[in-house]
mmCIF file of C-alpha atoms in Angstrom:
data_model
loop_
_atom_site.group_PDB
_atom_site.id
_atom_site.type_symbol
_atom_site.label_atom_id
_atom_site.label_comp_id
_atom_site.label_asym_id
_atom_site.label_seq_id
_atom_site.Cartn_x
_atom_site.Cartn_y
_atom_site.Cartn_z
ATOM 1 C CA UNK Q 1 -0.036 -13.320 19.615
ATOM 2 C CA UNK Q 2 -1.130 -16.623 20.745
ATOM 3 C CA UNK Q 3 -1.297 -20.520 20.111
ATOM 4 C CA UNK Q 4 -4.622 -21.563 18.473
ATOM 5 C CA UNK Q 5 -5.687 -22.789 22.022
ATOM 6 C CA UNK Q 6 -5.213 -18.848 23.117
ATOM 7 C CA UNK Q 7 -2.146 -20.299 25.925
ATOM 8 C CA UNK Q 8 1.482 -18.504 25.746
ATOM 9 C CA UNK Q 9 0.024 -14.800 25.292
ATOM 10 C CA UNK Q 10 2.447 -12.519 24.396
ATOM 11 C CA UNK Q 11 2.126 -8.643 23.132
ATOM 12 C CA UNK Q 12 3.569 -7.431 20.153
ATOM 13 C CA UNK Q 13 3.029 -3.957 20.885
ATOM 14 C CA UNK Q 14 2.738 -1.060 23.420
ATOM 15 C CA UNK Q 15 0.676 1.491 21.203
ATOM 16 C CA UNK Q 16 -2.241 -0.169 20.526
ATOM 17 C CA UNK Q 17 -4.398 -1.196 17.482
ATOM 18 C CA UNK Q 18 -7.418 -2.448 15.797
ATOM 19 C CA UNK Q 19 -8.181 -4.297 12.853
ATOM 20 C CA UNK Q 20 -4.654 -6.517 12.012
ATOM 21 C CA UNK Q 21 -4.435 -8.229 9.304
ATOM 22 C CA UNK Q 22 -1.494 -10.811 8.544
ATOM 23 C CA UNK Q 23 1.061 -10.317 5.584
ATOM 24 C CA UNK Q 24 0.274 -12.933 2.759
ATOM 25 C CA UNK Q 25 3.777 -14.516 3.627
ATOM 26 C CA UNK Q 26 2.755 -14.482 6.894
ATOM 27 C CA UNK Q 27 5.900 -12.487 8.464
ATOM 28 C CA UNK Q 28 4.153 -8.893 9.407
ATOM 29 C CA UNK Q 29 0.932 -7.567 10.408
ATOM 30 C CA UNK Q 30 -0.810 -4.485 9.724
ATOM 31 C CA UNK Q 31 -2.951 -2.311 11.754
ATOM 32 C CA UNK Q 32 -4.610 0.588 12.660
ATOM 33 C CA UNK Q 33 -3.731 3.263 15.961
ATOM 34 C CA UNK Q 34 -4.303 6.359 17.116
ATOM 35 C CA UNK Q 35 -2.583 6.075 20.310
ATOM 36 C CA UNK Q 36 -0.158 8.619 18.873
ATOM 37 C CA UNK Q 37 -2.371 11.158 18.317
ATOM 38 C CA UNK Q 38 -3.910 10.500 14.875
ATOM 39 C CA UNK Q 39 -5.086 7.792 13.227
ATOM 40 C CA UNK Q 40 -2.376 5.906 11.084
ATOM 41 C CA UNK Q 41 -0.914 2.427 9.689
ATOM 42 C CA UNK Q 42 1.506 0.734 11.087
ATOM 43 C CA UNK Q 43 3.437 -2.795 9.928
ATOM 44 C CA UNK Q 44 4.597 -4.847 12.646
ATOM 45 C CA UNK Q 45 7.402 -7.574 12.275
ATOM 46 C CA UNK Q 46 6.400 -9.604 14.939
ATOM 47 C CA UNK Q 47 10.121 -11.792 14.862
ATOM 48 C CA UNK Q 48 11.579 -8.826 15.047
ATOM 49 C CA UNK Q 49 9.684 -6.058 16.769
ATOM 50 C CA UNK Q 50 10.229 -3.528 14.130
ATOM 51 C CA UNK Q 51 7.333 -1.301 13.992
ATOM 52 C CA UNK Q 52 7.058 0.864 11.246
ATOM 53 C CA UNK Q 53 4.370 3.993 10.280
ATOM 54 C CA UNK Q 54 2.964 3.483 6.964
ATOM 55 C CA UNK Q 55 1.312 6.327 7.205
ATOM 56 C CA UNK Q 56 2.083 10.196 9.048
ATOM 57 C CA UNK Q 57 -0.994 12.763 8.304
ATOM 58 C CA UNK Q 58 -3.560 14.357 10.394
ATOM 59 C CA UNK Q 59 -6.366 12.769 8.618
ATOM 60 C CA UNK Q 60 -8.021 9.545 9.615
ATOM 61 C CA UNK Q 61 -6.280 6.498 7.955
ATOM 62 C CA UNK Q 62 -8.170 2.997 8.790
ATOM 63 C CA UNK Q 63 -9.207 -0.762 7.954
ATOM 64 C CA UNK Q 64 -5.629 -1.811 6.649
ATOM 65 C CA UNK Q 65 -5.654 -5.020 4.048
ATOM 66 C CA UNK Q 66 -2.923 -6.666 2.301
ATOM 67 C CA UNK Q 67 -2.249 -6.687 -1.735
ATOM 68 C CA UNK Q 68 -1.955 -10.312 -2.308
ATOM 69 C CA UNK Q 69 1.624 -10.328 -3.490
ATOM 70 C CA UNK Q 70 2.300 -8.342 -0.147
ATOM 71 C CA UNK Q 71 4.185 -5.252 -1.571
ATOM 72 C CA UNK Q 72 0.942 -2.793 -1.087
ATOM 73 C CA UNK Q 73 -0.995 -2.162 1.936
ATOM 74 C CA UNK Q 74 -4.494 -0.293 0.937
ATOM 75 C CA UNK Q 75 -6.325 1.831 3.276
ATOM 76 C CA UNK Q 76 -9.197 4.123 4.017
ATOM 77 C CA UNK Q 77 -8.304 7.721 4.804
ATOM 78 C CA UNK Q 78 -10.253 11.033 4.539
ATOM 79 C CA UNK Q 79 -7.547 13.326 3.370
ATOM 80 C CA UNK Q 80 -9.492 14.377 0.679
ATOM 81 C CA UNK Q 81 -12.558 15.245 3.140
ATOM 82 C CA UNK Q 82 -14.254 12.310 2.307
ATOM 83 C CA UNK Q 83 -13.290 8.601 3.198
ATOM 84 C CA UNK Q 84 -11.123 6.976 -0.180
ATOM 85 C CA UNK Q 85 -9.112 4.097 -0.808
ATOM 86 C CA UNK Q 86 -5.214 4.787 -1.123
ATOM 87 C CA UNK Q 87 -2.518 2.152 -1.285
ATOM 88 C CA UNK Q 88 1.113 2.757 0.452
ATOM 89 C CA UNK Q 89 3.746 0.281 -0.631
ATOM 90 C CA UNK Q 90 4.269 -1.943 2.103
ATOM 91 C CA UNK Q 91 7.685 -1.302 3.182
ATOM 92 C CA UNK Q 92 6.728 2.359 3.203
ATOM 93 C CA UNK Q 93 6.656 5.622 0.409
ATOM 94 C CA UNK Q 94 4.087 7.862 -1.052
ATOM 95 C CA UNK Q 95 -0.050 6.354 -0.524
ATOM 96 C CA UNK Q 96 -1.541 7.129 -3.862
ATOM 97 C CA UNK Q 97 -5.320 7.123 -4.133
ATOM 98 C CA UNK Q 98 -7.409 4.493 -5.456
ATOM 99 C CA UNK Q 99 -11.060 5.689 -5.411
ATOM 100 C CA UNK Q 100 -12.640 8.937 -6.003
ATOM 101 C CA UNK Q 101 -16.391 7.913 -4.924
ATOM 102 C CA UNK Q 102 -15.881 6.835 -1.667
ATOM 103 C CA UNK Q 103 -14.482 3.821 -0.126
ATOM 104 C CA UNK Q 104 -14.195 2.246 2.878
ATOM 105 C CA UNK Q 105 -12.674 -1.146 3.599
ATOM 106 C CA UNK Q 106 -10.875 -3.031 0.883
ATOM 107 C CA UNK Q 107 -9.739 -6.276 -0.317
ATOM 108 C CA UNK Q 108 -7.567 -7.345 -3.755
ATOM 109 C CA UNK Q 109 -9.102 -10.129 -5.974
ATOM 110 C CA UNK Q 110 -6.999 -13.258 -6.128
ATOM 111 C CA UNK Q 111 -5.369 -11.651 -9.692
ATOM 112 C CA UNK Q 112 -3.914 -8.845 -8.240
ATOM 113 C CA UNK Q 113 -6.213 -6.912 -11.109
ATOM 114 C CA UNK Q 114 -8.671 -5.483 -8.835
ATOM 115 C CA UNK Q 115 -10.220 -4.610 -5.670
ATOM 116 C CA UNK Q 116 -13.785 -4.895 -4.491
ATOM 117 C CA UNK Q 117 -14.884 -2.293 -1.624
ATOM 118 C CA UNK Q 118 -17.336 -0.523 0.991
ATOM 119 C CA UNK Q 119 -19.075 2.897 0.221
ATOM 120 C CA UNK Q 120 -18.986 4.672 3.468
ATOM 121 C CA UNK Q 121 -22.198 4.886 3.378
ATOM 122 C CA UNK Q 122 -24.600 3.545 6.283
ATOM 123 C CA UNK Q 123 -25.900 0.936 4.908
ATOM 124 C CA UNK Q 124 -22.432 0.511 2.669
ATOM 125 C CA UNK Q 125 -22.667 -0.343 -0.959
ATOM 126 C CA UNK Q 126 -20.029 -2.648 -2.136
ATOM 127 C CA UNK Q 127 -18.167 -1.489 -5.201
ATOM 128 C CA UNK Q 128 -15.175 -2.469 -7.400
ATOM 129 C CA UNK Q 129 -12.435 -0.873 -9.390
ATOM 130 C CA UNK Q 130 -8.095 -1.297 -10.702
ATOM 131 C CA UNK Q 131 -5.996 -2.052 -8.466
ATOM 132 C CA UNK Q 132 -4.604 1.091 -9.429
ATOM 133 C CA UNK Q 133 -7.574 3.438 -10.217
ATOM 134 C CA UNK Q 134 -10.121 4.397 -12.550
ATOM 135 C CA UNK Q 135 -13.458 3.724 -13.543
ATOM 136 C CA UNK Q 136 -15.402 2.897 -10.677
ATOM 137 C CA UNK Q 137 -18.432 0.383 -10.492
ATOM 138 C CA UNK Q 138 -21.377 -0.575 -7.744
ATOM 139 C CA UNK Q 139 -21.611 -4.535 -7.537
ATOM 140 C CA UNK Q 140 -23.975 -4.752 -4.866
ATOM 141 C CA UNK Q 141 -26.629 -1.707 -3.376
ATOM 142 C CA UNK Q 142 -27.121 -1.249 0.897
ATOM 143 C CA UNK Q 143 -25.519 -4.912 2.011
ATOM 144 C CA UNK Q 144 -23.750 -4.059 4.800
ATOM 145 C CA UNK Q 145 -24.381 -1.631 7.547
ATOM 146 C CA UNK Q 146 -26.522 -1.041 10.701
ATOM 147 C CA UNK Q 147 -30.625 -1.247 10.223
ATOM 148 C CA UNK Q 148 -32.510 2.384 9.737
ATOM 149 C CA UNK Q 149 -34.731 3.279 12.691
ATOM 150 C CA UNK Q 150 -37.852 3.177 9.939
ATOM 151 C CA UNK Q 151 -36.357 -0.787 9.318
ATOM 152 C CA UNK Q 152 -35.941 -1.331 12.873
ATOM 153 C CA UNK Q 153 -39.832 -0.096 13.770
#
């Protein structure tokens, strides 16, 4: 953590991380390690230096986001063999899953209702569903990804 002006530096954390993303109140951050071993979420209290694991299973859990009340924290995670959204409250319990066709990287709509989301598919498709589950929809086809080597000839 730093000013805006990137002067007084100072680490939160020994084991590492990707992809933080700030509490809506603004008092914890969560990420992404693996520097334990496996891939899992963790919620940092910066103030404090409370670190705590969201999540403890041998799959891959990834690209953390905030519900905007703060009291969920969704995630990606192949536990299923295939990467799906799940949702964890945020001060810790049982993830349950969220998506059933795939799902990469997702954020809540301002309502709390919803959430939109990547396909894990190369290029992703973005999609949309409940907050909480259920019928699934695409929004948008191949938007984000890397160029195919036939696009890139």
């Amino acid at each position: 953590m730093s000013r805006t002006d990137g002067s007084n530096l100072k680490r939160l954390t020994s084991i590492g991380g990707a992809t933080p993303r700030w509490s809506p109140d603004g008092k914890r951050i969560v990420f992404e390690s693996n520097q334990r071993g496996q891939s899992d979420i963790y919620v940092l209290t910066p103030d404090t230096g409370d670190l705590q694991r969201l999540t403890n299973h041998v799959a891959t859990n990834k690209r953390p986001s905030w519900s905007r009340d703060g009291r969920f924290v969704y995630f990606s995670s192949d536990r299923t063999g295939r990467l799906q959204i799940w949702k964890v409250p945020g001060n810790g319990g049982d993830p349950v899953q969220i998506t059933r066709s795939g799902g990469m990287y997702a954020v809540e709509t301002f309502d709390g209702k919803s959430i939109y989301y990547t396909s894990p598919d190369v290029p992703a498709d973005i999609w949309t569903t409940s907050a909480n589950g259920g019928d699934e929809s695409r929004v948008i086809r191949q938007v984000v990804g890397y160029p195919t080597i036939a696009m890139a000839k």
